[in-house]
Short mmCIF file of C-alpha atoms in Angstrom, two decimals:
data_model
loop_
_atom_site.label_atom_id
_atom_site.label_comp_id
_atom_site.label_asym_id
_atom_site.label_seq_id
_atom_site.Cartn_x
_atom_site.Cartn_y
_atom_site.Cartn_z
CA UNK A 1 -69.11 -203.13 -32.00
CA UNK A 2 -67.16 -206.15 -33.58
CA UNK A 3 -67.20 -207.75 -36.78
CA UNK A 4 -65.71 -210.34 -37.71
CA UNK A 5 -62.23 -209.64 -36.10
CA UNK A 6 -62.76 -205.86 -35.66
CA UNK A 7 -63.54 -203.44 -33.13
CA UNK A 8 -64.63 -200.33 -33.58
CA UNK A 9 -66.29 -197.64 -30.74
CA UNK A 10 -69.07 -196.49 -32.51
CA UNK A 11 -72.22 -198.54 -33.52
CA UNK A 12 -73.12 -196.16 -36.11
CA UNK A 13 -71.62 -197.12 -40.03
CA UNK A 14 -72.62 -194.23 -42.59
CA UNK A 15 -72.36 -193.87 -45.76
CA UNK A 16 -70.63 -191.29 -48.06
CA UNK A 17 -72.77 -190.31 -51.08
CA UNK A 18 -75.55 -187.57 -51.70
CA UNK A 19 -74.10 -185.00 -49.55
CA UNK A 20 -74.51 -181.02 -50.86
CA UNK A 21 -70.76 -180.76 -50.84
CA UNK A 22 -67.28 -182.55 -50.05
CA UNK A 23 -67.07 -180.63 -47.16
CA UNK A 24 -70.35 -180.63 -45.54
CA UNK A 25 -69.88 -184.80 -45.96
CA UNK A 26 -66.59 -184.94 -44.04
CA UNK A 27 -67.95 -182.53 -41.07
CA UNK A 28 -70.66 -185.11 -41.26
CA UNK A 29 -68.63 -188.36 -40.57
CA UNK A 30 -66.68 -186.21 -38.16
CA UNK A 31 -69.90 -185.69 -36.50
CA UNK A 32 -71.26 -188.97 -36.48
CA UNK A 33 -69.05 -190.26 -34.85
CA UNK A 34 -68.56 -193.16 -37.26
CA UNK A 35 -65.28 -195.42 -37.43
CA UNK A 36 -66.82 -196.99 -40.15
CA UNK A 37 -68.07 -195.99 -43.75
CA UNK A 38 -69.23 -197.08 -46.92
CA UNK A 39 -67.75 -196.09 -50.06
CA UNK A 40 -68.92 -197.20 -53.57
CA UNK A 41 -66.36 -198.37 -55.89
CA UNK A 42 -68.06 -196.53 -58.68
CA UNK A 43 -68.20 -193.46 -57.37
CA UNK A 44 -64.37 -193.91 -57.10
CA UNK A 45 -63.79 -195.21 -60.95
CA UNK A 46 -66.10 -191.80 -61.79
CA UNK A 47 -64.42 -189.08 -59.74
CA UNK A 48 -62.38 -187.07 -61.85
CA UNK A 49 -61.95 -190.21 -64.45
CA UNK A 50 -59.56 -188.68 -67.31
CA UNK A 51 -59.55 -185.07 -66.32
CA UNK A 52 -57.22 -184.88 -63.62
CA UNK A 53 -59.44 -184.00 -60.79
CA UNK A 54 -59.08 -184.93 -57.51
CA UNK A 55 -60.88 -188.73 -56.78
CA UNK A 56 -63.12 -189.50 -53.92
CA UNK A 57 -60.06 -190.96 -51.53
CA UNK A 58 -58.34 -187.24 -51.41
CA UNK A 59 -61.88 -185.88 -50.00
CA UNK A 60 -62.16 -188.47 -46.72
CA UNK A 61 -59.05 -190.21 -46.69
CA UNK A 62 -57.96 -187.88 -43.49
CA UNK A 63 -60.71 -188.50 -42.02
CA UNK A 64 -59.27 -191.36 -40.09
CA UNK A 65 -61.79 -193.81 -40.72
CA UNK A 66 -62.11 -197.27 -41.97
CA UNK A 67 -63.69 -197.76 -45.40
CA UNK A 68 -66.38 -200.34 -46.31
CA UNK A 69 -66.62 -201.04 -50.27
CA UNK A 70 -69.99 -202.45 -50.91
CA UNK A 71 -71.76 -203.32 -54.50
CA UNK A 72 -74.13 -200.98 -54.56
CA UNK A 73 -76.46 -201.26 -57.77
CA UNK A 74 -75.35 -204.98 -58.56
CA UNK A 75 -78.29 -207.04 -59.65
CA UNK A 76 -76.45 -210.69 -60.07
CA UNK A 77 -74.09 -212.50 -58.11
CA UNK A 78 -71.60 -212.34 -60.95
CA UNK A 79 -71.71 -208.66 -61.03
CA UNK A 80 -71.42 -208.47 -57.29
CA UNK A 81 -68.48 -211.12 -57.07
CA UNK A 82 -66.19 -209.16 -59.56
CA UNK A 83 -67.39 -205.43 -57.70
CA UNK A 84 -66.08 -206.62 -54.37
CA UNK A 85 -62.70 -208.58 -56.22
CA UNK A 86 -62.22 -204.80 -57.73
CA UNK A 87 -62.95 -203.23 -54.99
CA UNK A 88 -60.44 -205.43 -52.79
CA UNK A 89 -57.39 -204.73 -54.86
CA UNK A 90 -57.88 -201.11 -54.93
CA UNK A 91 -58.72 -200.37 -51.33
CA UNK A 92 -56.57 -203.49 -49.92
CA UNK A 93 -59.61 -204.56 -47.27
CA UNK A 94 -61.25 -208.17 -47.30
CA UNK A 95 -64.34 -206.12 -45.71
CA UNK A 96 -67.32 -205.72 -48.22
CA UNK A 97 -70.92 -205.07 -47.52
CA UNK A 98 -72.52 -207.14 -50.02
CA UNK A 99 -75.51 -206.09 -52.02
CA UNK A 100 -77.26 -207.93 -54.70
CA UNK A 101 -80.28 -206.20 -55.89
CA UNK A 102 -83.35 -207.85 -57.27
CA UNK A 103 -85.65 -204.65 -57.83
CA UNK A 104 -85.00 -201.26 -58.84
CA UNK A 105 -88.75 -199.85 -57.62
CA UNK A 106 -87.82 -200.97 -53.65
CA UNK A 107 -83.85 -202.03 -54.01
CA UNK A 108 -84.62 -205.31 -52.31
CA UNK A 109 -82.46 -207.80 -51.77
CA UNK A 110 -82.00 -210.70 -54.28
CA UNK A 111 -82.17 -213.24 -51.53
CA UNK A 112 -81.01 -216.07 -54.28
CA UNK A 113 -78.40 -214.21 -55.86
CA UNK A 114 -77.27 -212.87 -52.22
CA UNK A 115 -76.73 -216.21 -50.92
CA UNK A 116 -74.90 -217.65 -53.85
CA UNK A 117 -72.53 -214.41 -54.30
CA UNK A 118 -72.12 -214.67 -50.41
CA UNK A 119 -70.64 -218.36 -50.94
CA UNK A 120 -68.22 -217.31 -53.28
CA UNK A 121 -66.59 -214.32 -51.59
CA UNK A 122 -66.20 -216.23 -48.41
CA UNK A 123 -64.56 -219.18 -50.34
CA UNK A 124 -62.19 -216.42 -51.72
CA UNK A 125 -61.47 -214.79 -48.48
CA UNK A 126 -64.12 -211.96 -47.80
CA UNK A 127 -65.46 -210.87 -44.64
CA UNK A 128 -69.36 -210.28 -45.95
CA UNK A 129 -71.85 -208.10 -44.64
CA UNK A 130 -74.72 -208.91 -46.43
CA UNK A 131 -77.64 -206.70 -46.91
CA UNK A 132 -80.58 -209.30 -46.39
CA UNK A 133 -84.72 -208.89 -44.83
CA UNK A 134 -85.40 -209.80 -41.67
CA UNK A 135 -86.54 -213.51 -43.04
CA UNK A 136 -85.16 -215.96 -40.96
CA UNK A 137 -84.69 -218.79 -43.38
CA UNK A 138 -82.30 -216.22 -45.66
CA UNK A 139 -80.32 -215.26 -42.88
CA UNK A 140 -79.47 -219.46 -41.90
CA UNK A 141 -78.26 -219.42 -45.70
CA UNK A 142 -76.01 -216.89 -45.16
CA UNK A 143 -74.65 -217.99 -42.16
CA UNK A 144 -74.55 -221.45 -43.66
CA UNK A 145 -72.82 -219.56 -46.15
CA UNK A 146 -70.35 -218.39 -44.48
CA UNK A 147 -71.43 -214.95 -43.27
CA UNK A 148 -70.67 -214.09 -39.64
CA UNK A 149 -72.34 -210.55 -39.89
CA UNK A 150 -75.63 -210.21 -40.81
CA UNK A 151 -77.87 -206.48 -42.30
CA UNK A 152 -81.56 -207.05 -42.70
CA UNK A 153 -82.77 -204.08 -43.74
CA UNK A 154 -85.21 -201.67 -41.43
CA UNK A 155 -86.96 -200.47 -44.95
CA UNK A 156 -86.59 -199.86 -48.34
CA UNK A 157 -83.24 -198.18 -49.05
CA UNK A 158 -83.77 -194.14 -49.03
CA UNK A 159 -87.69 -194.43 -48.07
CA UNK A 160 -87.21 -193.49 -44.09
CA UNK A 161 -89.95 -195.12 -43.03
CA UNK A 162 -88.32 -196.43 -40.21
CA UNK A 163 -88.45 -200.22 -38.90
CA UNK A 164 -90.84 -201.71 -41.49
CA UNK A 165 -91.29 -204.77 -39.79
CA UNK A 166 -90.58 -204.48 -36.38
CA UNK A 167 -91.59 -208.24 -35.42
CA UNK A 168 -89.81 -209.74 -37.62
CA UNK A 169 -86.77 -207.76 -36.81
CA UNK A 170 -87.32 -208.50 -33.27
CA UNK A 171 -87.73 -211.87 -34.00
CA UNK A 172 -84.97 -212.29 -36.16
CA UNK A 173 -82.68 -210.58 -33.45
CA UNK A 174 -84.28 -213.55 -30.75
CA UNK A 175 -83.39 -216.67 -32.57
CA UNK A 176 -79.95 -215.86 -33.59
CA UNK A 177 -78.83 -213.64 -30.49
CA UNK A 178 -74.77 -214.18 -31.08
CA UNK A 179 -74.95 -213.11 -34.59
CA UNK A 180 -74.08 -209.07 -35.09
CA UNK A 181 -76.62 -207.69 -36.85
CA UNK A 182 -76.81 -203.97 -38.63
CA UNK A 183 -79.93 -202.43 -39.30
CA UNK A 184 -79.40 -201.37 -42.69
CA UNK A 185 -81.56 -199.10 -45.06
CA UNK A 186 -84.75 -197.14 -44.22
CA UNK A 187 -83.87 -195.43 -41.34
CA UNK A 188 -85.81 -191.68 -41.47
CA UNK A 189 -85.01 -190.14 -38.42
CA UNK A 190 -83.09 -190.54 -34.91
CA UNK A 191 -85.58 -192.35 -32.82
CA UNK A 192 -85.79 -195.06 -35.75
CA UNK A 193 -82.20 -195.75 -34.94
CA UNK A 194 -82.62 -195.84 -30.90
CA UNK A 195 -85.72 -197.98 -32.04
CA UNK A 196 -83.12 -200.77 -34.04
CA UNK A 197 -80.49 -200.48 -30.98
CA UNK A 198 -83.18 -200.99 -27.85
CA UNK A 199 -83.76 -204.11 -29.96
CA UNK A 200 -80.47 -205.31 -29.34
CA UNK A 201 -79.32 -204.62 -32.77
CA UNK A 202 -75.12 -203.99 -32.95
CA UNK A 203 -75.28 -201.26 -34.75
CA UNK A 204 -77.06 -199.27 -37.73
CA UNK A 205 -75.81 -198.15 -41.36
CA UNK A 206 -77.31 -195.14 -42.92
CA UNK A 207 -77.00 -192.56 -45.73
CA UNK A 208 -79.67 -190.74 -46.81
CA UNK A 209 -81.44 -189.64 -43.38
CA UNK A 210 -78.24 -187.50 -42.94
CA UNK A 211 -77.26 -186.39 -46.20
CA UNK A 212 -80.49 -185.14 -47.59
CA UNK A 213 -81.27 -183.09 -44.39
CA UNK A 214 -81.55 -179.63 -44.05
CA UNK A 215 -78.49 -179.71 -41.28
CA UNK A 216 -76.06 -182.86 -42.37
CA UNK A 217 -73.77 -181.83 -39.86
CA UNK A 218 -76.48 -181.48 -37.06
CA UNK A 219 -78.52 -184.28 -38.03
CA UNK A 220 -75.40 -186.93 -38.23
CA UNK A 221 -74.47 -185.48 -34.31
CA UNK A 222 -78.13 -186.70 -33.71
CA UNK A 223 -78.12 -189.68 -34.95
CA UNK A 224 -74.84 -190.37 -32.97
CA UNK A 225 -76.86 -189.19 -29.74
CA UNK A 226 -79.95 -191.95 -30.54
CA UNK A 227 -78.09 -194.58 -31.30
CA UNK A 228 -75.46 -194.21 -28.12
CA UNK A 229 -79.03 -193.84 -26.27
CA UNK A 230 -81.09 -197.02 -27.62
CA UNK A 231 -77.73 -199.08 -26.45
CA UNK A 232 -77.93 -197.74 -23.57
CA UNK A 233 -81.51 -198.91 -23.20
CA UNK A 234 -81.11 -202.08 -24.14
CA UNK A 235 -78.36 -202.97 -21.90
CA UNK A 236 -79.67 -201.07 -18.93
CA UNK A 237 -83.18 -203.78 -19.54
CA UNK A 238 -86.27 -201.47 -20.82
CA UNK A 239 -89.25 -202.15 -19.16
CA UNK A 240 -91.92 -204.26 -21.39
CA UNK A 241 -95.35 -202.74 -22.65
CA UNK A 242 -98.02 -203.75 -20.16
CA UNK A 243 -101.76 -203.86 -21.45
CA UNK A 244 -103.60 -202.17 -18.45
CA UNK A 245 -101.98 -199.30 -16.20
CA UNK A 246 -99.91 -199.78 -13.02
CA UNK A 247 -99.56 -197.74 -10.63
CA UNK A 248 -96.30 -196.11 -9.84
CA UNK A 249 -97.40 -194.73 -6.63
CA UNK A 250 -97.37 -197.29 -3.49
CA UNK A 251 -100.74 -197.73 -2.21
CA UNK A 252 -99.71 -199.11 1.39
CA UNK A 253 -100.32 -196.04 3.64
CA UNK A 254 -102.83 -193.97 1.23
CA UNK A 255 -104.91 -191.76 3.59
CA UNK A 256 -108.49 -193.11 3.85
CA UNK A 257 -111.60 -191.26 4.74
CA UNK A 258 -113.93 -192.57 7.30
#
C-alpha cells in the first residue's frame, strides 16, 4: 500500500484507543499485522499529564510501527489546523489523517470545513488523509485541494454496520481509480473488510471492531486474514453476479435417453 511517498506491506491501518488494557492493545497491532496506526494527540496530552506516569508513546513505541496523528473530535477547520500543527511538532511526521466533524449523533464528516482545513495543511506541508463520504463531488475538492489520499467512510464511526453504501463506494472507487482510497469507519466484522478490498479499495482503517471484541488479539489476526483475502480477490478478477443460473457442468456429452 502507498501513500503519498510511503510504502508499507500491510493494507490494514488500526487504531489505538478503547482497548481493555495496554497490553492486550499492543498484542493487537502485533497481530494485525499493521505498519500503520492512528494515535490521538489527546490521548497523548492526557496520559499521565502532571503525575508522572508513563504517556501513551512508552506503551507502543516498540512496537515498530509508524504512527498516524489524526484530529479526532475536531468540529472546525481551525480546530483541526492547529491539532495536526501540534501534533506535527511532537511526533515529527507531516502524515495526518484529517477529521473535521460536523455531528456528534453519527460523527460525519464536515464536508465544508474538511475541504477548507484540507487546503491549509497542504499549503503548510501536510500529507492529508482525509476522512470524507463516498460523495464524489467532496472527494474532487479534496483532490483539488491538494489531497492525494482519499477515506470515505464505510459507516458511521463505531456503528459496524459494515459498507453503508456500497454503490456509491463502488462508484466512487470507478471514477477516480488512481486515487488510494481507505475505507475508514464502520467496519463490524472481517468479511466487511474483504467486502471494501474486493472493491479495489487500498486498504482499510479500523478501531473499534477489534478493540471492543471479546478476543482483541484473535479478532485483529482476523481481520488481517480478510483483508489479505479480499486483495487477493480483487486482483485475481472475481466473477460478477449473474441474474439467472449457469451451469457449471458442460452439457456436450450428457447421456440421453431414447
Amino acid at each position: 500500500m502507498r501513500l503519498y511517498d510511503r510504502t508499507y506491506a500491510s493494507r490494514l491501518m488500526l487504531g489505538t484507543a478503547l482497548y481493555p488494557s495496554p497490553a492486550i492493545m499492543r498484542e493487537a497491532v502485533r497481530a494485525s499485522g499493521s505498519a500503520l496506526v492512528t494515535v490521538s494527540l489527546r490521548r497523548e496530552q492526557s496520559a499521565g499529564a502532571g503525575t508522572g506516569a508513563p504517556g501513551f508513546w512508552s506503551e507502543i513505541r516498540d512496537l515498530g510501527v509508524e504512527f498516524l496523528p489524526n484530529t479526532a473530535g475536531c468540529h472546525t477547520a481551525r480546530e483541526a489546523v492547529t491539532t495536526a500543527r501540534m501534533a506535527r511538532e511532537l511526533l515529527g511526521t507531516n502524515l495526518v489523517k484529517l477529521e473535521v466533524i460536523a455531528d456528534d449523533d453519527t460523527l460525519a464528516p464536515d464536508v465544508f470545513g474538511l475541504v477548507e482545513a484540507a487546503r491549509t495543511l497542504v499549503d503548510d506541508g501536510f500529507d492529508v488523509l482525509p476522512y470524507t463520504t463516498e460523495d464524489l463531488g467532496t472527494a474532487e475538492r479534496l483532490l483539488e485541494a491538494g489531497c492525494r489520499v482519499l477515506m470515505p467512510w464505510g459507516a458511521p464511526i463505531g456503528s459496524g454496520l459494515g459498507l453503508n453504501n456500497r454503490y456509491g463506494l463502488r462508484s466512487l472507487r470507478e471514477r477516480l481509480p488512481d486515487v488510494p482510497m481507505i475505507v475508514d469507519a464502520g467496519l463490524g466484522r472481517p468479511s466487511h473488510a474483504a467486502d471494501a478490498m474486493e472493491l479495489g479499495f487500498d486498504g482499510v482503517l479500523l478501531n473499534t471492531a477489534v478493540a471492543s471484541a471479546g478476543d482483541p488479539v484473535r479478532m485483529a489476526a482476523a481481520f488481517r486474514q480478510a483483508v489479505e483475502a479480499g486483495r487477493a480477490a480483487f486482483e485475481a478478477g472475481a466473477m460478477e453476479p449473474r441474474d439467472m443460473a449457469a451451469p457449471s457442468s458442460p452439457l456436450l456429452g450428457r447421456a440421453a435417453l431414447a
